[in-house]
Amino acid sequence: MMLAHSPSSAGWSARSLPPLLGPVLVFACYLVMVARHTQNIPYWDDYDAILIALLDLHRDGNWFNFLFHPHVDHLIVPVKLLGEVQWRLFGRVDFAWYIYLGNLSLFGLYLCWRATFPHLRERPLWQVMAALALFNLSYWEASIWAMTALSNLPVLVLAWASLVWLARPSRGAFGLGLGLAVLATFTQGNGLLLFAAGVLVLVPQRRWRALALWLLVGAALAAFYIGLRQYFVVDTKIANASTLLLSRPHEVLMFFLAFIGAGFRAAHAAMAAGALLLIGLALAWWRVPTSRSPVLLAWLGLLLLSALAATWSRASIGVEAALSSRYSLYGCLLLALLIGMAAPAIDQMGRGRKVLSWLLMALLAVGWVATYRVNKAELRQHYDNNLALQAEPGTCSVYAYPGQTHAAKALAEARATGLFPIDRIRNCVDIESSWLSDWPPAVRADGSLDRITVEGAAVVAVGWVRLPDTLPERRLELSAPVAPSKIELASLDRPDVAVALSDPGLRRSGFILRLEYPSTEAANAALLSLCLGYRGADGQRVVLPHRAAECLLGQ
């Protein structure tokens, strides 16, 4: 199959400026929405990835550990370096900087889209459509989450720009593309997948020496990455999808499709949107050959590889994990590609092409506004919570993972050193495991154990819980006949719960609990009598309902 044009020039000229005005306006509106909700507050991974990493660096001076200790599956060197630069220049860290810089980098996605579809550079309507698809609040967490803003967003910009430069035949362009690929690898884990996607650019052009160097650098980085994980003994705390793929392959497919359509809050809507988007891309590639290019093929490949990697590492949690807003950008990128690929086909429709073009424009504009209206409630809640933080002394942060009991201690140390000079933090959640031999009679908790299964020699429980604000200690308690050899607790996004109960605060109510036992028999025995709950304000035991615990509830 022949691949058509390769975008070898960005084509900047005086004529290209008017078509830029629409996308620039859309991007400016997006930045205004981000700025309205951005605050200097740590959120979830920011405690470990930024505050604690910086405190450890200034305590022991180990730069290698600081820069290259993987954060779960990722190297996040720019995130860590920005914090150190701020501390050295200003004596403190400002989380808003991460958010602003990460979101500003998004304009690079639009420039890469222009370079990938050069025949649309002078078409303002199509460029505005692409901008509406790329710049919206479907990935709203990038407005409040510092680490996500400066890793999830720039890695995609760097990767696409790398492929654009890689397609150009000069040595200088190849060197720049290779450098951007290396930088992407150290920005987030899926940057490493770029070296597989780049093959789809170099092979059609028969640039064998460049291909050999490209693969050599990719192999060296992969070896370095694997070596780091061995050196630091990185534990992702989440089982991969290998077992799930054999036992329940439909759940793996559901996760993959939901990841592609993650802009929708409901799992079934996300899966349907993901399936339709993939079908549309396949039809456009087949029926519109004039849109094909090595860069487009490689970029599609990288996005799908990233989706597969996320599926492999997180599908065992459940499809709800695919609905996190930070994944929505992948669907937005695929939609922007579909817009660019469909344009030549619509141009061939004769008189109806203008009507159809404007209809698509109207649909995208309505979707853009709807996305803002749906997600601004989430953003506003976080904003108001953070304002309350300034007025309520003596508490600690709600935006830490369950089990992240060191968050309050890290914030206290950060304040003492001047790293993050804030003295009031809100709603500390200290979720721990405790083993109780004699629980008193229980009542049903406001929550659920949605799924509890045995995977090998481990019990895996997935659910959600609403912990009352009146609790003296906000922690979960666990009861089982035999204590497991290892306990792992991680948080999950549960937008389905937040929507069903009309409470945006429940979006972070989900959890996954993994209990490892010496044998499958021990895990099966534990499954039959596992109980998870919390102590009420009056000391009464409150249990999360599931079939294994019904007898303990007296039902």
Coordinates of C-alpha atoms in Angstrom, one line a residue:
M1 CA 0.0 0.0 0.0
M2 CA 1.4 3.4 -1.0
L3 CA 1.5 6.1 1.5
A4 CA 0.8 9.6 0.2
H5 CA 2.3 12.9 1.1
S6 CA 4.8 13.3 3.9
P7 CA 4.6 16.6 5.8
S8 CA 8.1 17.9 5.1
S9 CA 7.4 21.6 5.7
A10 CA 5.2 23.5 8.1
G11 CA 4.4 25.9 5.4
W12 CA 4.5 29.1 7.4
S13 CA 3.6 32.2 5.4
A14 CA 1.5 35.4 5.6
R15 CA -1.4 33.4 4.1
S16 CA -1.3 30.9 7.0
L17 CA -1.9 33.5 9.7
P18 CA -5.7 34.1 9.2
P19 CA -6.5 30.3 9.5
L20 CA -4.5 30.4 12.8
L21 CA -6.8 33.0 14.4
G22 CA -9.7 30.6 15.0
P23 CA -7.6 27.9 16.7
V24 CA -5.8 30.5 18.7
L25 CA -9.1 31.9 20.0
V26 CA -10.3 28.4 21.0
F27 CA -7.0 27.7 22.7
A28 CA -7.2 31.1 24.6
C29 CA -10.7 30.2 25.8
Y30 CA -9.5 26.9 27.0
L31 CA -6.6 28.5 28.9
V32 CA -9.0 31.0 30.5
M33 CA -11.1 28.1 31.8
V34 CA -8.0 26.4 33.1
A35 CA -6.7 29.5 34.8
R36 CA -10.1 30.1 36.5
H37 CA -9.7 26.8 38.4
T38 CA -6.0 26.4 38.9
Q39 CA -4.6 26.8 42.4
N40 CA -1.4 26.2 44.2
I41 CA -2.5 22.9 45.9
P42 CA -0.9 19.4 45.8
Y43 CA -3.3 16.7 44.5
W44 CA -2.9 12.9 44.7
D45 CA 0.4 11.9 43.2
D46 CA 1.8 15.4 43.7
Y47 CA 2.7 14.5 47.3
D48 CA 5.1 11.6 46.2
A49 CA 6.2 12.9 42.8
I50 CA 7.0 16.5 43.8
L51 CA 7.0 17.3 47.5
I52 CA 8.5 14.1 48.9
A53 CA 10.9 13.7 46.0
L54 CA 12.2 17.3 46.6
L55 CA 12.4 16.8 50.4
D56 CA 14.4 13.5 49.9
L57 CA 16.8 15.3 47.5
H58 CA 17.6 18.1 49.9
R59 CA 17.9 15.6 52.7
D60 CA 20.4 13.1 51.1
G61 CA 21.5 14.9 47.9
N62 CA 21.1 11.9 45.7
W63 CA 20.4 13.3 42.3
F64 CA 20.3 9.9 40.6
N65 CA 17.5 8.7 42.8
F66 CA 15.7 12.1 42.5
L67 CA 15.7 12.1 38.7
F68 CA 15.3 8.4 37.8
H69 CA 13.3 6.7 40.5
P70 CA 10.3 5.6 38.5
H71 CA 6.9 6.9 39.6
V72 CA 4.8 3.7 39.2
D73 CA 5.4 3.0 35.5
H74 CA 6.8 6.3 34.5
L75 CA 10.0 8.4 34.5
I76 CA 8.9 12.0 35.2
V77 CA 12.2 14.0 35.0
P78 CA 10.7 17.3 33.9
V79 CA 8.2 17.3 36.8
K80 CA 11.0 16.8 39.3
L81 CA 13.3 19.3 37.7
L82 CA 10.8 22.1 37.6
G83 CA 10.2 21.7 41.4
E84 CA 14.0 21.9 42.0
V85 CA 14.3 24.9 39.8
Q86 CA 11.5 26.7 41.6
W87 CA 13.0 25.9 45.0
R88 CA 16.4 27.2 44.0
L89 CA 15.1 30.4 42.4
F90 CA 12.2 31.2 44.7
G91 CA 12.7 29.1 47.8
R92 CA 9.4 27.3 47.4
V93 CA 7.3 25.2 44.9
D94 CA 4.2 26.5 43.2
F95 CA 2.0 23.7 41.8
A96 CA 0.2 26.2 39.5
W97 CA 3.3 26.5 37.4
Y98 CA 3.1 22.9 36.5
I99 CA -0.4 23.2 35.4
Y100 CA 0.1 26.4 33.3
L101 CA 3.2 25.1 31.6
G102 CA 1.7 21.7 30.8
N103 CA -1.5 23.2 29.4
L104 CA 0.5 25.8 27.4
S105 CA 2.4 22.9 25.7
L106 CA -0.9 21.7 24.3
F107 CA -0.8 24.2 21.5
G108 CA 2.0 22.1 20.0
L109 CA -0.6 19.4 19.3
Y110 CA -2.4 21.7 17.0
L111 CA 0.8 22.7 15.2
C112 CA 1.6 19.0 14.7
W113 CA -1.9 18.5 13.4
R114 CA -1.3 21.2 10.8
A115 CA 2.0 19.5 9.8
T116 CA 0.3 16.1 9.5
F117 CA -2.5 17.5 7.3
P118 CA -0.8 20.2 5.1
H119 CA -3.7 20.3 2.7
L120 CA -5.9 21.8 5.4
R121 CA -3.5 24.7 6.4
E122 CA -5.5 27.2 4.4
R123 CA -8.9 25.9 5.5
P124 CA -10.0 27.9 8.6
L125 CA -13.2 25.9 9.2
W126 CA -11.4 22.6 9.5
Q127 CA -8.6 24.0 11.7
V128 CA -11.2 25.3 14.1
M129 CA -12.8 21.9 14.2
A130 CA -9.5 20.3 15.1
A131 CA -8.9 23.0 17.8
L132 CA -12.4 22.3 19.3
A133 CA -11.5 18.6 19.4
L134 CA -8.1 19.2 21.0
F135 CA -8.7 21.9 23.5
N136 CA -11.6 21.2 25.8
L137 CA -12.3 20.3 29.5
S138 CA -12.9 16.6 28.9
Y139 CA -9.4 16.1 30.5
W140 CA -10.3 18.6 33.3
E141 CA -7.9 17.0 35.8
A142 CA -5.0 18.7 33.9
S143 CA -6.4 21.9 35.4
I144 CA -5.9 20.9 39.0
W145 CA -3.3 18.1 39.0
A146 CA 0.3 19.3 38.7
M147 CA 2.0 16.0 37.9
T148 CA -0.6 15.1 35.3
A149 CA -0.4 18.5 33.6
L150 CA 3.4 18.3 33.1
S151 CA 3.7 14.7 32.2
N152 CA 0.5 13.4 30.5
L153 CA 0.2 16.4 28.2
P154 CA 3.8 17.2 27.2
V155 CA 4.7 13.6 26.4
L156 CA 2.1 13.6 23.6
V157 CA 3.3 16.9 22.2
L158 CA 6.9 15.7 22.2
A159 CA 6.0 12.4 20.6
W160 CA 4.0 13.8 17.8
A161 CA 6.6 16.5 17.1
S162 CA 9.3 13.8 17.1
L163 CA 7.4 11.9 14.3
V164 CA 6.9 15.1 12.3
W165 CA 10.6 15.9 12.3
L166 CA 11.6 12.3 11.8
A167 CA 9.7 12.2 8.5
R168 CA 12.0 14.9 7.1
P169 CA 14.9 13.6 5.2
S170 CA 17.7 15.8 6.6
R171 CA 20.2 14.7 9.2
G172 CA 19.4 17.7 11.4
A173 CA 15.7 16.9 11.3
F174 CA 16.4 13.3 12.3
G175 CA 18.6 14.4 15.1
L176 CA 15.9 16.7 16.4
G177 CA 13.3 14.0 16.1
L178 CA 15.5 11.6 18.0
G179 CA 16.2 14.1 20.7
L180 CA 12.5 14.8 21.2
A181 CA 11.9 11.0 21.4
V182 CA 14.4 10.7 24.2
L183 CA 12.9 13.7 26.1
A184 CA 9.4 12.1 25.7
T185 CA 10.7 8.8 27.2
F186 CA 11.9 10.7 30.3
T187 CA 8.6 12.6 30.5
Q188 CA 6.3 9.7 30.8
G189 CA 6.4 5.9 30.3
N190 CA 4.5 5.7 27.0
G191 CA 7.2 7.9 25.4
L192 CA 9.3 4.7 25.1
L193 CA 6.6 3.3 22.7
L194 CA 7.6 6.1 20.3
F195 CA 10.5 4.0 19.1
A196 CA 8.2 1.3 17.9
A197 CA 5.9 3.8 16.2
G198 CA 8.9 5.6 14.5
V199 CA 9.6 2.5 12.5
L200 CA 6.4 3.2 10.5
V201 CA 8.0 6.5 9.4
L202 CA 11.5 5.3 8.5
V203 CA 10.7 2.0 6.8
P204 CA 8.5 3.4 4.0
Q205 CA 11.2 6.0 3.3
R206 CA 13.9 3.2 3.2
R207 CA 16.2 5.1 5.5
W208 CA 18.0 2.1 6.8
R209 CA 20.9 3.8 8.6
A210 CA 18.5 6.2 10.4
L211 CA 16.3 3.2 11.3
A212 CA 19.3 1.3 12.8
L213 CA 20.3 4.3 14.9
W214 CA 16.7 4.9 16.0
L215 CA 16.3 1.3 17.1
L216 CA 19.7 1.2 18.8
V217 CA 18.8 4.3 20.9
G218 CA 15.3 2.8 21.7
A219 CA 16.8 -0.5 22.8
A220 CA 19.3 1.4 25.1
L221 CA 16.5 3.4 26.7
A222 CA 14.4 0.3 27.1
A223 CA 17.3 -1.5 28.8
F224 CA 17.9 1.6 31.0
Y225 CA 14.2 1.7 32.0
I226 CA 14.1 -2.0 32.8
G227 CA 17.3 -1.7 34.8
L228 CA 15.8 1.2 36.8
R229 CA 12.8 -0.8 37.7
Q230 CA 15.0 -3.7 38.9
Y231 CA 17.4 -1.3 40.8
F232 CA 14.6 0.5 42.6
V233 CA 12.4 -2.6 43.0
V234 CA 9.4 -0.8 41.5
D235 CA 6.0 -2.3 42.5
T236 CA 3.0 -0.9 40.5
K237 CA 0.6 -2.5 43.1
I238 CA -1.6 -3.5 40.2
A239 CA -1.6 -6.9 38.5
N240 CA -1.3 -6.9 34.7
A241 CA -4.0 -8.1 32.4
S242 CA -2.4 -11.5 31.5
T243 CA -4.7 -13.5 33.8
L244 CA -7.7 -11.4 32.9
L245 CA -7.1 -11.9 29.2
L246 CA -7.3 -15.6 29.5
S247 CA -10.3 -15.8 31.9
R248 CA -12.4 -12.7 30.9
P249 CA -11.1 -11.3 27.6
H250 CA -14.3 -9.3 27.1
E251 CA -13.3 -7.2 30.1
V252 CA -10.0 -6.4 28.5
L253 CA -11.7 -5.3 25.4
M254 CA -14.2 -3.2 27.4
F255 CA -11.4 -1.4 29.1
F256 CA -9.6 -0.7 25.9
L257 CA -12.7 0.8 24.2
A258 CA -13.6 2.8 27.4
F259 CA -10.1 4.2 27.4
I260 CA -10.5 5.4 23.8
G261 CA -13.9 7.0 24.6
A262 CA -12.9 8.2 28.2
G263 CA -14.5 11.6 27.6
F264 CA -17.9 10.1 28.5
R265 CA -18.6 9.5 32.2
A266 CA -20.7 6.3 31.8
A267 CA -18.8 3.1 31.0
H268 CA -21.2 1.9 28.3
A269 CA -21.2 5.3 26.6
A270 CA -17.4 5.5 26.7
M271 CA -17.1 2.0 25.2
A272 CA -19.6 2.9 22.4
A273 CA -17.8 6.1 21.7
G274 CA -14.5 4.3 21.6
A275 CA -15.8 1.7 19.2
L276 CA -17.4 4.3 16.9
L277 CA -14.2 6.3 16.8
L278 CA -12.0 3.3 15.9
I279 CA -14.5 2.3 13.2
G280 CA -14.5 5.8 11.8
L281 CA -10.7 5.9 11.7
A282 CA -10.5 2.5 9.9
L283 CA -13.1 3.6 7.3
A284 CA -11.3 6.9 6.7
W285 CA -8.0 5.2 6.3
W286 CA -9.5 2.7 3.8
R287 CA -11.7 5.1 1.8
V288 CA -9.6 8.3 1.8
P289 CA -6.1 7.4 0.6
T290 CA -5.2 11.1 0.1
S291 CA -5.1 11.6 3.8
R292 CA -2.5 8.8 4.4
S293 CA 1.0 9.6 5.4
P294 CA 3.8 7.9 7.3
V295 CA 3.5 10.4 10.2
L296 CA -0.3 9.8 10.4
L297 CA 0.2 6.0 10.4
A298 CA 2.9 6.2 13.1
W299 CA 0.9 8.6 15.3
L300 CA -2.2 6.4 15.1
G301 CA 0.0 3.5 16.0
L302 CA 1.5 5.3 19.0
L303 CA -1.9 6.3 20.4
L304 CA -3.3 2.8 20.1
L305 CA -0.1 1.3 21.6
S306 CA -0.5 3.7 24.5
A307 CA -4.1 2.6 24.9
L308 CA -3.0 -1.1 24.8
A309 CA -0.3 -0.4 27.4
A310 CA -2.8 1.3 29.8
T311 CA -5.2 -1.7 29.2
W312 CA -2.4 -4.2 30.0
S313 CA -1.4 -2.4 33.2
R314 CA -4.8 -1.4 34.6
A315 CA -7.6 -3.6 33.1
S316 CA -7.5 -5.8 36.2
I317 CA -8.8 -2.9 38.2
G318 CA -12.0 -2.7 36.2
V319 CA -13.4 -0.6 33.4
E320 CA -14.1 2.3 35.8
A321 CA -10.3 3.0 35.9
A322 CA -10.4 3.7 32.1
L323 CA -12.8 6.6 32.7
S324 CA -10.3 8.9 34.4
S325 CA -10.5 12.3 32.8
R326 CA -6.7 12.4 32.2
Y327 CA -7.1 9.7 29.6
S328 CA -9.7 11.7 27.6
L329 CA -7.0 13.5 25.6
Y330 CA -6.3 10.3 23.7
G331 CA -9.9 10.2 22.4
C332 CA -9.6 13.9 21.6
L333 CA -6.5 13.3 19.6
L334 CA -8.1 10.5 17.6
L335 CA -11.1 12.6 16.9
A336 CA -8.9 15.4 15.6
L337 CA -7.2 12.9 13.3
L338 CA -10.6 11.6 12.1
I339 CA -11.5 15.2 11.2
G340 CA -8.4 15.7 9.2
M341 CA -8.8 12.3 7.4
A342 CA -12.4 12.9 6.6
A343 CA -12.0 16.4 5.1
P344 CA -11.0 15.2 1.5
A345 CA -14.0 12.8 1.4
I346 CA -16.4 15.6 2.4
D347 CA -14.8 17.9 -0.2
Q348 CA -15.8 15.5 -2.9
M349 CA -19.5 15.6 -2.1
G350 CA -20.3 18.5 -4.4
R351 CA -23.0 21.0 -3.3
G352 CA -23.6 19.3 0.0
R353 CA -20.0 19.6 1.2
K354 CA -20.5 23.1 2.8
V355 CA -23.7 22.1 4.6
L356 CA -22.0 19.0 6.0
S357 CA -18.9 20.9 7.0
W358 CA -20.8 23.5 8.9
L359 CA -23.0 20.8 10.5
L360 CA -19.9 19.0 11.8
M361 CA -18.6 22.4 13.0
A362 CA -21.9 23.0 14.9
L363 CA -21.8 19.5 16.4
L364 CA -18.2 20.0 17.6
A365 CA -19.1 23.5 19.0
V366 CA -22.1 22.1 20.9
G367 CA -19.9 19.2 22.2
W368 CA -17.3 21.7 23.4
V369 CA -19.8 23.8 25.3
A370 CA -21.4 20.7 26.7
T371 CA -18.1 19.3 27.9
Y372 CA -17.4 22.6 29.7
R373 CA -20.9 22.6 31.4
V374 CA -20.6 19.0 32.5
N375 CA -17.1 19.2 33.9
K376 CA -17.1 22.7 35.4
A377 CA -19.1 21.3 38.4
E378 CA -16.2 19.0 39.2
L379 CA -13.7 21.8 38.8
R380 CA -15.8 24.2 40.9
Q381 CA -16.0 21.7 43.7
H382 CA -12.2 21.3 43.9
Y383 CA -11.8 25.1 43.7
D384 CA -14.3 25.7 46.5
N385 CA -12.7 23.0 48.6
N386 CA -9.3 24.6 48.2
L387 CA -10.8 28.0 49.2
A388 CA -12.2 26.4 52.3
L389 CA -8.7 25.0 53.0
Q390 CA -7.5 28.5 53.6
A391 CA -10.1 29.1 56.2
E392 CA -10.2 25.8 58.2
P393 CA -7.3 25.2 60.5
G394 CA -6.1 22.0 62.0
T395 CA -7.0 19.5 59.3
C396 CA -5.3 17.8 56.4
S397 CA -5.8 17.1 52.7
V398 CA -8.6 15.1 51.1
Y399 CA -6.6 14.9 47.9
A400 CA -4.2 12.1 48.9
Y401 CA -4.5 8.5 47.9
P402 CA -6.0 6.1 50.4
G403 CA -3.0 4.7 52.3
Q404 CA -1.0 7.8 51.6
T405 CA -0.8 8.4 55.3
H406 CA 2.5 10.2 54.9
A407 CA 0.9 13.1 53.0
A408 CA 0.2 15.3 56.1
K409 CA 3.7 14.6 57.4
A410 CA 5.2 15.6 54.1
L411 CA 3.2 18.8 54.0
A412 CA 4.3 19.7 57.6
E413 CA 8.0 19.1 56.6
A414 CA 7.5 21.1 53.4
R415 CA 6.1 24.0 55.4
A416 CA 9.0 23.8 57.9
T417 CA 11.6 24.0 55.1
G418 CA 9.7 26.7 53.2
L419 CA 9.1 24.3 50.2
F420 CA 5.4 24.7 50.4
P421 CA 4.5 27.4 53.0
I422 CA 0.9 26.6 53.8
D423 CA -0.2 25.8 57.3
R424 CA -3.8 24.6 56.9
I425 CA -4.7 21.5 55.0
R426 CA -8.2 19.9 54.8
N427 CA -10.0 16.6 55.6
C428 CA -7.2 14.1 56.2
V429 CA -8.1 10.6 55.0
D430 CA -6.0 7.9 56.8
I431 CA -7.1 4.6 55.4
E432 CA -5.3 1.7 57.0
S433 CA -5.8 -2.0 57.5
S434 CA -6.4 -3.4 60.9
W435 CA -7.1 -7.0 62.0
L436 CA -9.9 -7.5 64.4
S437 CA -10.8 -10.9 66.0
D438 CA -14.2 -10.0 67.3
W439 CA -16.3 -7.4 65.4
P440 CA -19.5 -6.3 67.1
P441 CA -22.8 -6.5 65.1
A442 CA -22.6 -4.4 62.0
V443 CA -24.8 -2.2 59.8
R444 CA -24.6 -1.7 56.0
A445 CA -22.1 0.9 54.8
D446 CA -22.8 3.6 52.2
G447 CA -20.7 2.0 49.5
S448 CA -20.2 -1.4 47.9
L449 CA -17.7 -4.1 47.1
D450 CA -18.6 -4.4 43.4
R451 CA -16.3 -7.2 42.6
I452 CA -14.2 -9.6 44.7
T453 CA -12.3 -12.4 43.0
V454 CA -9.4 -14.7 43.5
E455 CA -6.5 -14.1 41.0
G456 CA -3.8 -16.8 41.5
A457 CA -3.0 -16.7 45.2
A458 CA -4.5 -13.2 45.8
V459 CA -7.9 -11.9 46.7
V460 CA -8.8 -8.7 44.7
A461 CA -11.6 -6.5 45.8
V462 CA -12.9 -3.5 43.9
G463 CA -15.5 -1.1 45.2
W464 CA -16.3 2.3 46.6
V465 CA -17.2 3.9 50.0
R466 CA -18.5 7.2 51.3
L467 CA -16.8 7.9 54.7
P468 CA -18.9 10.2 56.8
D469 CA -17.4 13.6 57.7
T470 CA -18.2 12.9 61.4
L471 CA -15.8 10.0 61.8
P472 CA -13.1 10.7 64.4
E473 CA -10.7 8.6 62.2
R474 CA -11.2 8.2 58.5
R475 CA -9.8 4.7 57.9
L476 CA -11.0 1.4 56.6
E477 CA -10.8 -1.8 58.7
L478 CA -10.3 -5.3 57.3
S479 CA -11.2 -8.6 58.9
A480 CA -10.2 -12.0 57.6
P481 CA -9.5 -15.4 59.3
V482 CA -5.9 -15.4 58.2
A483 CA -3.7 -12.3 57.7
P484 CA -2.3 -12.1 54.2
S485 CA 1.4 -11.9 53.5
K486 CA 1.0 -8.6 51.6
I487 CA -1.7 -5.9 51.5
E488 CA -2.0 -3.4 48.6
L489 CA -4.5 -0.6 48.5
A490 CA -5.0 1.9 45.7
S491 CA -7.6 4.5 44.8
L492 CA -9.9 4.5 41.8
D493 CA -11.9 7.2 40.0
R494 CA -15.6 6.4 40.2
P495 CA -17.4 8.9 38.0
D496 CA -20.3 6.4 37.7
V497 CA -20.9 6.7 41.4
A498 CA -20.6 10.5 41.4
V499 CA -23.2 10.7 38.6
A500 CA -25.6 8.1 40.0
L501 CA -25.7 9.7 43.4
S502 CA -25.4 13.3 42.1
D503 CA -22.4 14.0 44.3
P504 CA -19.2 15.1 42.5
G505 CA -17.3 14.4 45.7
L506 CA -17.7 10.7 45.2
R507 CA -15.6 10.7 42.1
R508 CA -12.6 9.7 44.2
S509 CA -14.5 7.2 46.4
G510 CA -13.3 4.1 44.6
F511 CA -10.6 1.7 45.7
I512 CA -8.9 -1.6 44.8
L513 CA -7.6 -3.9 47.5
R514 CA -5.2 -6.8 46.8
L515 CA -4.5 -9.4 49.5
E516 CA -1.7 -11.9 48.7
Y517 CA -1.7 -15.4 50.3
P518 CA 0.7 -18.3 50.3
S519 CA -1.6 -20.4 48.1
T520 CA -4.8 -20.3 46.0
E521 CA -6.5 -22.5 48.7
A522 CA -5.8 -19.9 51.4
A523 CA -7.0 -17.1 49.1
N524 CA -10.3 -19.0 48.4
A525 CA -10.8 -19.5 52.1
A526 CA -10.2 -15.8 52.8
L527 CA -12.7 -14.8 50.1
L528 CA -15.5 -16.6 51.9
S529 CA -15.1 -14.6 55.1
L530 CA -13.5 -11.3 54.1
C531 CA -15.1 -8.2 55.7
L532 CA -14.2 -4.6 54.9
G533 CA -15.7 -1.6 56.6
Y534 CA -15.1 1.2 59.1
R535 CA -16.0 2.3 62.6
G536 CA -18.9 4.7 62.9
A537 CA -18.8 7.8 65.1
D538 CA -20.5 5.8 67.8
G539 CA -18.1 3.0 67.5
Q540 CA -20.5 0.7 65.7
R541 CA -19.0 -1.4 62.9
V542 CA -20.2 -0.5 59.4
V543 CA -19.6 -3.1 56.7
L544 CA -19.4 -2.8 52.9
P545 CA -22.0 -5.2 51.5
H546 CA -21.0 -8.2 49.4
R547 CA -22.2 -11.8 49.3
A548 CA -19.3 -13.1 51.4
A549 CA -20.2 -10.7 54.2
E550 CA -24.0 -11.0 54.2
C551 CA -23.9 -13.5 57.1
L552 CA -22.0 -11.0 59.2
L553 CA -24.8 -8.5 58.6
G554 CA -27.3 -10.9 60.0
Q555 CA -29.0 -11.3 56.6

